[in-house]
Coordinates of C-alpha atoms in Angstrom, one line a residue:
Chain S
M747 CA -3.3 -13.4 38.0
K748 CA -6.5 -13.2 39.9
S749 CA -4.8 -10.4 42.3
L750 CA -3.9 -8.5 39.3
K751 CA -7.3 -8.7 38.2
T752 CA -8.4 -7.1 41.4
L753 CA -5.7 -4.6 41.5
A754 CA -6.9 -3.6 38.0
V755 CA -10.4 -3.0 39.2
L756 CA -9.4 -0.9 42.0
I757 CA -7.4 1.4 39.8
A758 CA -10.4 1.6 37.6
L759 CA -12.5 2.5 40.6
F760 CA -10.0 5.0 41.9
I761 CA -9.9 7.0 38.7
A762 CA -13.9 6.7 38.5
V763 CA -14.6 8.1 41.9
P764 CA -14.7 11.6 41.4
L765 CA -17.7 10.6 38.7
F766 CA -19.4 8.9 41.6
I767 CA -19.1 12.1 43.6
V768 CA -19.7 14.7 41.0
V769 CA -22.8 12.9 39.1
P770 CA -24.9 12.4 42.6
M771 CA -23.9 15.8 44.0
S772 CA -25.5 17.2 40.6
F773 CA -28.7 15.9 42.0
S774 CA -28.3 17.7 45.4
A775 CA -30.7 20.0 46.9
N776 CA -28.1 21.3 49.1
A777 CA -27.6 25.1 48.8
S778 CA -23.6 24.5 49.1
L779 CA -21.4 21.6 47.6
Q780 CA -21.8 18.7 50.1
F781 CA -21.4 14.9 49.9
P782 CA -23.3 13.0 50.4
P783 CA -26.2 15.2 49.6
S784 CA -29.2 15.2 52.0
A785 CA -32.0 15.3 49.7
Y786 CA -32.2 15.0 45.6
W787 CA -33.6 17.2 43.0
W788 CA -33.3 18.6 39.4
G789 CA -32.8 22.1 40.4
N790 CA -29.3 22.6 39.6
Y791 CA -29.5 21.4 35.9
Q792 CA -32.7 23.9 35.5
H793 CA -30.4 26.6 37.0
F794 CA -27.8 25.6 34.8
F795 CA -29.9 25.5 31.5
S796 CA -31.7 28.8 32.4
D797 CA -28.8 30.8 33.5
I798 CA -27.2 33.2 30.8
N799 CA -24.1 33.1 33.1
W800 CA -23.9 29.3 32.2
M801 CA -25.3 28.8 29.0
Q802 CA -23.0 31.9 27.5
P803 CA -19.8 29.9 28.5
L804 CA -21.4 26.4 27.3
F805 CA -22.1 27.9 23.6
N806 CA -18.6 29.7 23.7
S807 CA -17.0 26.5 24.5
L808 CA -19.0 24.8 21.6
Y809 CA -18.3 27.5 19.3
I810 CA -14.4 27.5 20.3
G811 CA -14.3 23.9 20.1
L812 CA -15.7 23.4 16.7
A813 CA -13.5 26.4 15.3
T814 CA -10.4 24.6 17.0
T815 CA -11.6 21.3 15.2
L816 CA -11.4 22.9 12.1
L817 CA -8.5 25.0 12.1
T818 CA -6.6 22.0 13.7
L819 CA -7.5 19.7 10.6
A820 CA -6.8 22.2 8.2
L821 CA -3.3 22.6 9.6
A822 CA -2.4 19.0 10.7
I823 CA -3.7 17.4 7.5
P824 CA -1.2 19.3 5.2
A825 CA 1.4 19.1 7.8
S826 CA 1.2 15.5 8.3
F827 CA 1.3 14.8 4.5
A828 CA 4.4 17.0 4.4
L829 CA 6.1 15.1 7.3
V830 CA 5.1 11.7 5.9
R831 CA 5.6 12.1 2.1
H832 CA 8.4 14.4 1.5
Y833 CA 12.1 14.8 2.5
F834 CA 13.2 18.2 3.0
I835 CA 15.7 20.2 5.5
G836 CA 14.4 20.5 8.8
R837 CA 11.8 17.9 8.7
T838 CA 13.0 16.3 12.0
A839 CA 13.0 20.2 13.4
L840 CA 9.4 20.8 12.2
N841 CA 8.1 17.5 13.8
L842 CA 9.7 18.4 17.0
L843 CA 8.4 21.7 16.9
L844 CA 4.9 20.4 16.2
M845 CA 5.1 18.3 19.3
L846 CA 6.2 21.4 21.5
P847 CA 2.5 22.3 22.8
M848 CA 2.6 18.6 23.9
I849 CA 5.9 19.0 26.2
V850 CA 5.9 22.5 27.4
P851 CA 3.8 22.9 31.1
Q852 CA 0.4 24.4 30.2
I853 CA 1.0 27.1 32.8
V854 CA 4.2 28.3 31.0
M855 CA 2.3 28.5 27.8
A856 CA -0.3 30.3 29.5
L857 CA 1.9 32.8 30.8
G858 CA 3.6 33.2 27.3
Y859 CA 0.2 33.6 25.7
Y860 CA -1.0 36.2 28.1
L861 CA 2.0 38.4 27.6
Y862 CA 2.2 38.1 24.1
F863 CA -1.6 38.2 23.1
G864 CA -1.5 41.1 25.4
R865 CA 0.4 43.1 23.0
L866 CA -1.5 41.7 19.8
H867 CA -4.8 42.7 21.5
L868 CA -5.7 39.1 21.1
T869 CA -6.6 38.3 24.9
Q870 CA -10.4 38.3 25.9
S871 CA -11.1 37.5 22.2
F872 CA -12.3 34.2 20.6
T873 CA -9.5 34.4 17.9
G874 CA -7.0 34.3 20.7
I875 CA -8.4 31.2 22.4
I876 CA -9.0 29.4 19.3
I877 CA -5.5 30.0 18.2
V878 CA -4.1 28.4 21.4
H879 CA -6.5 25.6 21.4
T880 CA -5.4 24.8 18.0
C881 CA -1.7 24.9 18.9
L882 CA -2.3 22.6 21.9
G883 CA -4.5 20.1 19.6
I884 CA -2.0 19.9 16.7
P885 CA 0.5 17.5 18.5
V886 CA -2.1 14.7 18.9
A887 CA -3.8 15.2 15.7
T888 CA -0.4 15.3 13.7
L889 CA 0.6 11.9 15.7
I890 CA -3.0 10.2 14.8
L891 CA -2.6 11.6 11.1
T892 CA 1.0 10.7 10.2
A893 CA 0.4 7.2 11.8
A894 CA -2.4 6.7 9.5
L895 CA -0.5 8.3 6.5
R896 CA 2.5 6.1 7.1
S897 CA 0.3 3.0 6.6
F898 CA -1.6 4.5 3.7
D899 CA -0.9 2.4 0.5
A900 CA 0.3 4.7 -2.0
N901 CA -0.7 2.2 -4.6
L902 CA -4.4 3.3 -3.9
E903 CA -3.7 6.8 -5.5
H904 CA -1.3 5.3 -8.2
A905 CA -4.4 3.2 -9.2
A906 CA -6.9 6.4 -9.1
H907 CA -4.4 8.3 -11.4
S908 CA -4.2 5.3 -13.8
L909 CA -8.0 5.0 -13.9
G910 CA -8.2 8.7 -15.0
A911 CA -8.5 10.7 -11.9
P912 CA -6.2 14.2 -11.5
A913 CA -4.3 14.6 -8.2
L914 CA -7.0 16.9 -6.3
T915 CA -9.8 14.4 -7.4
T916 CA -7.8 11.6 -6.3
F917 CA -7.3 13.3 -2.9
W918 CA -11.1 13.9 -2.6
L919 CA -12.4 10.8 -3.6
V920 CA -9.6 8.2 -2.5
T921 CA -7.3 9.4 -0.1
L922 CA -9.4 11.4 2.4
P923 CA -12.0 8.9 2.3
V924 CA -9.6 6.1 3.2
L925 CA -8.1 8.4 5.9
R926 CA -11.5 9.6 7.3
P927 CA -11.4 7.1 10.5
A928 CA -8.3 8.9 11.4
V929 CA -9.2 12.4 10.2
L930 CA -12.5 11.9 12.5
V931 CA -10.6 11.0 15.5
A932 CA -7.7 13.5 15.2
G933 CA -10.8 16.2 15.0
L934 CA -12.3 14.6 17.9
F935 CA -9.5 14.8 20.0
A936 CA -8.8 18.3 19.1
F937 CA -12.2 19.3 20.1
I938 CA -12.4 17.5 23.4
Q939 CA -8.7 19.2 24.3
S940 CA -10.5 22.4 23.6
F941 CA -13.6 21.8 25.2
D942 CA -11.6 20.7 28.3
E943 CA -8.9 23.1 28.7
T944 CA -9.2 25.4 31.8
V945 CA -5.5 26.8 32.5
I946 CA -4.7 29.0 29.3
A947 CA -8.7 29.7 29.3
V948 CA -8.3 31.1 32.7
F949 CA -5.7 33.6 31.7
I950 CA -6.6 34.6 28.1
S951 CA -10.5 34.3 27.8
G952 CA -12.3 37.5 29.0
R953 CA -15.8 37.8 30.6
D954 CA -17.7 37.7 27.3
T955 CA -15.6 34.8 25.8
A956 CA -15.3 32.9 28.9
T957 CA -15.3 29.0 28.3
L958 CA -17.3 26.5 30.5
P959 CA -14.3 24.8 32.3
R960 CA -13.1 28.9 33.1
Q961 CA -17.1 29.4 34.3
M962 CA -16.7 26.6 36.5
F963 CA -13.3 27.8 37.8
N964 CA -14.6 31.0 38.9
S965 CA -17.7 29.8 40.4
F966 CA -16.0 27.3 42.3
R967 CA -13.5 29.9 43.7
M968 CA -16.4 32.6 44.5
E969 CA -19.2 30.8 46.0
A970 CA -18.9 27.0 45.5
D971 CA -22.3 27.0 43.9
P972 CA -23.7 23.2 43.3
V973 CA -24.5 24.4 40.0
I974 CA -21.0 23.3 39.1
S975 CA -21.5 19.9 39.9
A976 CA -24.4 19.9 37.2
A977 CA -21.9 21.8 34.8
S978 CA -19.2 19.2 35.5
S979 CA -21.7 16.2 34.9
F980 CA -23.2 17.8 31.6
L981 CA -19.3 18.3 30.4
F982 CA -18.5 14.7 31.4
I983 CA -21.7 13.3 29.3
L984 CA -20.9 15.5 26.3
V985 CA -17.2 14.4 26.1
L986 CA -18.5 10.8 26.6
A987 CA -21.0 11.0 24.0
A988 CA -18.2 12.3 21.5
L989 CA -16.1 9.6 22.4
L990 CA -18.8 6.9 22.0
L991 CA -20.3 8.4 18.9
P992 CA -17.8 6.7 16.3
L993 CA -18.3 3.4 17.9
A994 CA -22.2 3.7 18.0
V995 CA -22.1 4.6 14.5
R996 CA -19.7 1.5 13.8
L997 CA -22.1 -0.6 15.7
T998 CA -25.2 0.4 14.0
R999 CA -23.5 0.3 10.3
R1000 CA -22.5 -3.3 11.0
S1001 CA -25.9 -4.6 12.3
S1002 CA -27.6 -3.0 9.3
G1003 CA -25.0 -4.5 7.1
S1004 CA -25.4 -7.7 4.7
A1005 CA -25.4 -10.7 6.2
A1006 CA -22.1 -11.6 5.0
G1007 CA -21.0 -9.4 7.6
H1008 CA -18.9 -6.0 7.3
L1009 CA -15.1 -6.3 8.0
A1010 CA -15.4 -3.0 9.7
R1011 CA -12.0 -1.0 8.9
Chain B
M688 CA -10.9 -3.7 -27.4
P689 CA -8.5 -1.8 -29.5
A690 CA -4.8 -3.2 -29.8
R691 CA -2.0 -0.9 -29.6
S692 CA 1.7 -0.8 -29.9
L693 CA 4.3 0.1 -27.4
S694 CA 7.5 1.3 -27.6
L695 CA 10.5 2.4 -25.3
H696 CA 13.7 4.2 -26.8
H697 CA 16.5 4.4 -24.5
V698 CA 14.8 5.0 -21.3
V699 CA 16.7 5.6 -18.2
K700 CA 15.9 6.0 -14.8
R701 CA 18.5 7.5 -12.3
Y702 CA 17.6 8.2 -8.9
D703 CA 21.0 9.5 -7.3
N704 CA 24.2 9.3 -8.8
L705 CA 24.3 5.5 -8.2
Q706 CA 23.6 3.0 -10.5
P707 CA 20.6 3.8 -12.7
A708 CA 17.7 1.9 -11.7
V709 CA 16.9 1.4 -15.6
D710 CA 19.6 1.6 -17.7
G711 CA 18.7 2.5 -21.2
V712 CA 15.8 0.1 -22.0
S713 CA 14.7 -0.1 -25.5
L714 CA 11.8 -2.5 -27.0
Q715 CA 9.0 -2.7 -29.1
I716 CA 5.7 -4.4 -28.1
E717 CA 3.1 -5.2 -31.2
P718 CA -0.8 -4.5 -30.6
G719 CA -2.2 -7.4 -28.8
E720 CA 0.9 -8.9 -27.7
F721 CA 1.3 -10.4 -24.1
V722 CA 5.1 -9.6 -23.1
S723 CA 6.5 -10.3 -19.6
F724 CA 9.1 -8.5 -18.0
L725 CA 11.0 -11.3 -16.0
G726 CA 13.8 -10.6 -13.7
P727 CA 15.2 -10.7 -10.2
S728 CA 14.1 -7.9 -7.8
G729 CA 16.0 -4.6 -8.2
S730 CA 16.5 -5.5 -12.1
G731 CA 14.6 -2.6 -13.1
K732 CA 11.3 -4.4 -14.4
T733 CA 9.0 -2.6 -12.1
T734 CA 10.7 0.7 -12.5
T735 CA 10.2 0.5 -15.8
L736 CA 6.5 -0.6 -15.7
M737 CA 6.0 2.4 -13.2
M738 CA 7.4 4.6 -16.0
I739 CA 4.9 3.5 -18.7
A740 CA 2.1 4.1 -16.3
G741 CA 3.4 7.5 -15.5
F742 CA 4.1 6.8 -11.8
Q743 CA 7.6 7.8 -12.4
Q744 CA 9.3 10.0 -14.7
P745 CA 12.0 8.8 -16.8
T746 CA 15.5 10.6 -16.4
S747 CA 15.8 10.4 -20.4
G748 CA 14.6 8.5 -23.2
D749 CA 11.0 8.4 -24.6
I750 CA 8.0 6.1 -24.5
H751 CA 5.3 5.9 -27.2
L752 CA 1.8 4.3 -27.1
A753 CA 0.0 3.8 -30.3
G754 CA 2.4 6.2 -32.0
R755 CA 1.8 9.0 -29.4
T756 CA 4.8 10.4 -27.3
I757 CA 3.6 9.7 -23.4
D758 CA 6.3 10.1 -21.3
K759 CA 5.4 13.8 -20.5
M760 CA 1.7 12.9 -20.2
P761 CA 0.3 12.7 -16.6
A762 CA -0.7 9.2 -15.5
H763 CA -4.5 10.3 -15.5
A764 CA -4.3 11.2 -19.1
R765 CA -2.5 8.0 -20.4
N766 CA -5.5 5.7 -20.7
I767 CA -3.6 2.8 -19.2
G768 CA -4.9 0.0 -17.1
V769 CA -2.8 -1.1 -14.0
V770 CA -3.0 -4.2 -11.8
F771 CA -1.4 -4.3 -8.7
Q772 CA 0.2 -7.2 -6.4
N773 CA -1.6 -5.8 -3.6
Y774 CA -4.9 -5.1 -5.5
A775 CA -5.2 -1.5 -4.6
L776 CA -9.0 -1.7 -4.6
F777 CA -10.7 1.4 -3.1
P778 CA -11.8 0.2 0.5
H779 CA -14.4 2.4 1.0
M780 CA -16.1 1.6 -2.1
S781 CA -18.3 -1.3 -3.4
V782 CA -16.9 -3.8 -6.0
A783 CA -19.4 -2.2 -8.7
D784 CA -18.0 1.5 -7.6
N785 CA -14.6 0.5 -7.9
V786 CA -15.1 -1.0 -11.4
G787 CA -17.0 2.0 -12.2
F788 CA -14.5 4.5 -10.9
P789 CA -12.7 5.0 -14.5
L790 CA -16.1 5.4 -16.0
R791 CA -17.2 8.2 -13.4
M792 CA -13.8 9.8 -14.3
R793 CA -14.8 9.7 -17.9
G794 CA -18.2 11.1 -17.3
L795 CA -20.3 8.1 -18.4
G796 CA -24.1 8.0 -18.2
K797 CA -25.6 6.0 -15.3
A798 CA -27.0 3.4 -17.6
E799 CA -24.1 3.0 -19.6
K800 CA -21.8 2.8 -16.8
H801 CA -24.1 0.1 -15.2
R802 CA -23.9 -1.7 -18.3
K803 CA -20.2 -1.8 -18.6
V804 CA -19.3 -2.5 -14.8
G805 CA -21.9 -5.5 -15.3
A806 CA -20.3 -6.8 -18.1
A807 CA -16.6 -6.2 -16.8
L808 CA -17.7 -8.2 -13.6
E809 CA -19.2 -10.9 -15.9
M810 CA -16.0 -11.3 -17.8
V811 CA -13.9 -12.1 -14.5
G812 CA -17.1 -14.1 -13.3
L813 CA -17.8 -11.8 -10.2
G814 CA -21.4 -10.5 -11.4
A815 CA -23.0 -11.6 -8.2
L816 CA -20.7 -9.8 -5.9
A817 CA -21.2 -6.3 -7.3
A818 CA -22.3 -5.1 -4.0
R819 CA -19.8 -6.3 -1.8
K820 CA -17.0 -4.4 -0.2
P821 CA -13.5 -5.5 -1.2
A822 CA -12.7 -6.5 2.4
Q823 CA -15.5 -9.2 2.1
L824 CA -13.7 -10.7 -0.8
S825 CA -10.8 -13.5 -1.2
G826 CA -7.5 -12.4 -2.5
G827 CA -8.4 -14.2 -5.6
Q828 CA -11.8 -12.4 -5.7
Q829 CA -10.2 -9.3 -4.8
Q830 CA -7.7 -9.5 -8.1
R831 CA -10.6 -10.3 -10.2
V832 CA -12.1 -7.0 -9.3
A833 CA -9.0 -5.2 -9.9
L834 CA -8.6 -6.6 -13.4
A835 CA -12.3 -5.7 -14.1
R836 CA -11.5 -2.3 -13.1
A837 CA -8.2 -2.1 -15.0
L838 CA -10.0 -3.2 -18.4
V839 CA -13.3 -1.7 -18.1
F840 CA -12.5 1.7 -19.7
E841 CA -11.1 -0.1 -22.7
P842 CA -7.4 1.0 -22.1
D843 CA -4.7 1.1 -24.5
L844 CA -2.7 -1.1 -22.7
I845 CA -2.9 -3.3 -19.4
L846 CA -0.1 -3.1 -17.0
L847 CA 0.1 -6.1 -14.3
D848 CA 2.8 -5.9 -11.7
E849 CA 3.1 -9.1 -10.1
P850 CA -0.5 -9.6 -10.0
L851 CA -0.8 -13.2 -8.6
G852 CA 2.1 -12.7 -6.1
A853 CA 0.0 -12.7 -3.5
L854 CA -2.0 -15.5 -4.3
D855 CA -1.6 -19.3 -3.1
K856 CA -0.3 -21.9 -5.5
N857 CA -3.6 -23.3 -6.8
M858 CA -5.5 -19.9 -7.1
R859 CA -2.3 -18.5 -8.9
E860 CA -2.5 -21.2 -11.6
H861 CA -6.2 -20.8 -11.8
M862 CA -5.7 -17.1 -12.6
Q863 CA -3.0 -17.6 -15.0
V864 CA -5.5 -19.4 -17.2
E865 CA -8.1 -16.5 -16.8
L866 CA -5.9 -14.0 -17.6
K867 CA -4.6 -15.6 -20.7
R868 CA -8.6 -16.2 -21.6
I869 CA -9.2 -12.5 -21.0
H870 CA -6.2 -11.7 -23.2
R871 CA -7.3 -13.5 -25.8
E872 CA -11.1 -12.4 -25.9
L873 CA -10.2 -8.9 -25.6
G874 CA -7.0 -8.7 -27.7
V875 CA -5.8 -5.8 -25.7
T876 CA -1.9 -5.2 -25.5
M877 CA -0.6 -6.4 -22.0
V878 CA 2.7 -6.0 -20.1
Y879 CA 3.3 -8.4 -17.2
V880 CA 5.8 -8.2 -14.5
T881 CA 6.9 -11.0 -12.6
H882 CA 10.0 -12.8 -11.0
D883 CA 8.5 -16.1 -11.6
Q884 CA 9.8 -17.9 -14.8
T885 CA 7.4 -20.5 -15.0
E886 CA 4.4 -17.9 -15.1
A887 CA 6.1 -16.0 -17.8
M888 CA 7.0 -19.2 -19.8
T889 CA 3.6 -20.4 -19.7
M890 CA 1.6 -17.4 -20.3
S891 CA 3.9 -14.8 -22.5
D892 CA 4.0 -14.2 -26.4
R893 CA 7.5 -12.7 -25.4
I894 CA 9.7 -12.5 -22.5
A895 CA 12.0 -9.9 -21.7
V896 CA 14.6 -10.7 -19.4
F897 CA 15.9 -8.0 -16.9
N898 CA 19.1 -7.9 -15.0
Q899 CA 20.6 -4.7 -13.6
G900 CA 18.7 -2.4 -15.5
R901 CA 19.0 -3.6 -18.6
I902 CA 17.0 -6.0 -20.9
E903 CA 19.5 -9.1 -21.6
Q904 CA 17.1 -10.8 -24.0
I905 CA 13.8 -10.4 -25.4
A906 CA 12.5 -13.5 -27.1
A907 CA 9.7 -15.9 -27.4
P908 CA 9.7 -18.4 -24.2
Q909 CA 11.0 -21.4 -26.3
D910 CA 13.6 -19.5 -27.9
M911 CA 14.6 -17.8 -24.7
Y912 CA 14.9 -21.4 -23.4
L913 CA 16.6 -23.3 -26.0
R914 CA 18.8 -20.4 -27.3
P915 CA 19.7 -17.9 -24.4
A916 CA 21.8 -15.0 -25.5
T917 CA 23.6 -14.6 -22.3
R918 CA 25.0 -16.7 -19.3
F919 CA 22.5 -14.8 -16.9
V920 CA 19.3 -15.8 -19.0
A921 CA 20.6 -19.2 -19.4
S922 CA 21.0 -19.6 -15.6
F923 CA 17.7 -17.6 -15.0
I924 CA 15.5 -19.5 -16.9
G925 CA 15.1 -23.2 -16.5
D926 CA 17.5 -25.6 -14.5
N927 CA 20.9 -25.6 -16.4
N928 CA 24.6 -26.9 -16.7
L929 CA 26.8 -24.0 -17.6
I930 CA 30.2 -25.2 -18.5
S931 CA 33.0 -22.8 -19.0
A932 CA 35.1 -23.6 -22.3
T933 CA 37.2 -22.3 -24.9
A934 CA 36.6 -22.3 -28.6
L935 CA 38.8 -24.5 -30.6
G936 CA 37.2 -23.7 -34.3
A937 CA 35.0 -26.0 -36.3
G938 CA 32.5 -26.3 -33.6
R939 CA 35.0 -27.9 -31.2
Y940 CA 35.5 -26.4 -27.6
S941 CA 37.7 -27.4 -25.0
V942 CA 36.4 -27.8 -21.4
A943 CA 39.2 -28.5 -18.7
E944 CA 39.4 -31.7 -17.2
L945 CA 36.8 -32.9 -19.7
G946 CA 38.4 -33.0 -23.1
P947 CA 36.9 -31.4 -26.3
L948 CA 33.3 -31.3 -26.8
Q949 CA 31.4 -31.1 -30.3
A950 CA 28.8 -28.5 -30.3
C951 CA 27.5 -26.2 -33.1
D952 CA 29.9 -23.8 -34.6
L953 CA 29.5 -20.0 -34.1
A954 CA 32.8 -19.1 -36.2
L955 CA 34.3 -17.7 -33.1
A956 CA 38.1 -16.8 -33.1
D957 CA 40.0 -19.8 -31.8
G958 CA 40.5 -19.1 -28.1
S959 CA 37.3 -17.2 -27.3
P960 CA 35.7 -18.0 -24.0
V961 CA 32.4 -19.3 -24.1
D962 CA 29.6 -21.0 -21.9
L963 CA 28.3 -24.3 -22.9
L964 CA 24.7 -24.7 -21.7
L965 CA 23.4 -28.3 -21.7
R966 CA 20.0 -28.5 -20.2
P967 CA 19.7 -31.3 -17.5
E968 CA 16.8 -33.1 -19.6
M969 CA 18.7 -33.2 -22.7
I970 CA 21.1 -35.7 -21.1
R971 CA 20.3 -39.4 -21.2
L972 CA 21.8 -42.4 -19.8
A973 CA 24.1 -43.9 -22.7
G974 CA 22.5 -47.2 -23.0
D975 CA 23.8 -48.6 -26.3
Q976 CA 25.2 -45.4 -28.0
P977 CA 28.7 -44.5 -27.4
P978 CA 28.8 -42.5 -23.9
C979 CA 29.9 -38.8 -24.1
A980 CA 31.0 -38.8 -20.6
T981 CA 30.8 -40.7 -17.2
L982 CA 29.1 -39.2 -14.3
R983 CA 29.9 -40.0 -10.7
I984 CA 26.6 -39.3 -8.9
D985 CA 26.8 -37.5 -5.4
S986 CA 23.1 -37.5 -4.8
A987 CA 19.8 -38.7 -6.7
V988 CA 16.7 -36.5 -5.8
N989 CA 13.8 -38.6 -6.7
Y990 CA 10.9 -36.5 -8.0
G991 CA 8.3 -39.3 -8.7
D992 CA 8.3 -39.0 -12.3
S993 CA 12.0 -38.3 -12.8
V994 CA 15.3 -38.3 -10.9
L995 CA 17.6 -35.4 -10.6
A996 CA 21.1 -36.9 -10.5
I997 CA 23.6 -34.2 -9.3
G998 CA 27.2 -35.2 -9.5
R999 CA 30.6 -34.6 -11.6
V1000 CA 32.4 -35.6 -14.8
G1001 CA 35.9 -35.1 -14.0
A1002 CA 36.1 -31.8 -11.9
T1003 CA 32.9 -30.1 -13.6
P1004 CA 29.5 -30.3 -11.8
L1005 CA 26.8 -31.7 -13.7
R1006 CA 23.2 -31.9 -13.2
V1007 CA 21.3 -34.7 -15.1
R1008 CA 17.5 -35.2 -15.0
I1009 CA 16.4 -38.9 -16.0
P1010 CA 12.6 -39.3 -16.7
G1011 CA 10.6 -42.5 -16.0
P1012 CA 11.3 -46.0 -14.9
Q1013 CA 14.9 -46.3 -16.1
A1014 CA 15.9 -43.7 -13.3
R1015 CA 14.8 -45.7 -10.5
D1016 CA 18.0 -47.6 -9.7
L1017 CA 20.1 -44.4 -9.6
R1018 CA 22.2 -44.0 -6.3
A1019 CA 24.6 -41.7 -5.2
G1020 CA 28.2 -43.2 -5.6
Q1021 CA 27.4 -44.8 -8.8
E1022 CA 29.2 -44.3 -12.1
V1023 CA 27.1 -44.0 -15.3
P1024 CA 27.7 -43.4 -18.8
L1025 CA 26.0 -40.7 -20.3
H1026 CA 25.2 -39.4 -23.9
W1027 CA 23.9 -36.3 -25.5
H1028 CA 23.4 -34.7 -29.0
A1029 CA 26.1 -32.2 -30.1
S1030 CA 23.3 -30.4 -31.3
D1031 CA 21.7 -30.2 -27.8
I1032 CA 24.7 -28.0 -26.3
H1033 CA 23.7 -24.2 -26.9
V1034 CA 26.9 -22.1 -27.2
I1035 CA 27.1 -18.8 -25.4
P1036 CA 29.9 -16.3 -26.1
A1037 CA 31.2 -15.4 -22.6
A1038 CA 30.1 -11.8 -21.8
R1039 CA 32.2 -8.7 -22.0
A1040 CA 33.3 -8.9 -18.6

């Protein structure tokens, strides 16, 4: 039992080690990537936040991430309802189709999109990247939403109808709020997926539409600029914040709730 | 609250080409009546309720509420309150918002809404818990909230789908009394679905017994108990002895290996097959009276206040419930003389089958 615990801690450490290298290195005063750094300063961060070559990709990534999140939800929510609530010919096939982006190697998809989008003049455009990232985000979003929908009590909708709410009102006032945690989690995963995605971004995003991971990849290949470590640390903290946000919200809500204690759902 | 009548005419619900889930149900419920739909699972009682509520469409037939045809009307326009077994409270809303939901849908002003929600919660004894979320309430409290929500908008009809099924025994009995009180105070028409015969017996003005998509009988609880119309109703309600027999005319019936029995005369043709219903508690130990039969006891189950003796008369199995002290000495293996009145035997003409 004890040795199992030790093993678990070792594995966790092994997974986390890159962070212990990248985060200290982001404070390095050395002119090239080098570990351990010989001196520490804030310079890399100053450079990162003042250089248009880094800020542009950061804002591109945020913009693409948000647009991807909205588009993914707009497609995955109706798709999940169709998959869970209705029986139709080709339902299993549709389910499989929606899962494909998770199964096909990204490099294969990247190549496919590169050739296909070239014809459609969608390479180097925001639209192109948003479409691709949406495709990548849909499998996980659909999995999360269909799971939530399967455990959704249809009597809640029946109750709302009987109390006088037409179908659309019921959806906005009852169905969606009850499914909200699942929608938030699905959206979060879609955003992180887009924000982290590198391979396809390298293939199809252009200079003006470069995402942060693409800029990091380029910078690493060209010059091994130590600002990369600042960018990586920032990327990491942003994703971590996004993941911890729902937890934080729940904790504050619980502590500010009544003395009876919220049974948080 | 206004009391409305409800009537169903030859309502059929067919899902596939299989046996219909509801197979031609007709009934008339008077304003202010409390009617239970009683039957085993799959008998069509819940499906019938869902069609009245508007969650499912009848394949054919029509439904009238207060004289209007409602079967083409969407559920949200019917003005019917529904209480579900699993409460179906909106988990993201407080108790007050749950109860206020139907008033919000009807565009009521804030002050009036507040007053009505308060009155409804007061009615179910939960005035102090308006700010709580459903998850912070016990099962019994949640069902009261659901009840308040279903009656706050003065519906024409309240449907209850096994509302007490998820509660423990004590809470269930308590809620039965509460429900009856609310029914009395409001005078609203209520339809109550249950598979629990005791619940149906104690609460209803009338019971409709469902079996295989049809209503076998609709009658007041006592009538149903004493004069069941079919063998199914007789066996579903109460403990019973059902004895196959043949009519001999003039109120006499022959039972194989038991000889002729005297019961009431239904003027059946000689030789018609019948079922004789003799409730276990109608049978007494013969004492000074001439014995009708002799029971050989196979087992005696002591309930404290009474003993259920299970045995045979000849080859016919018979259950006898003897109350009080005279039952204490009954043991398996004994042979005891039994007595009953001819009028205690209810004769059911055998089914079409």
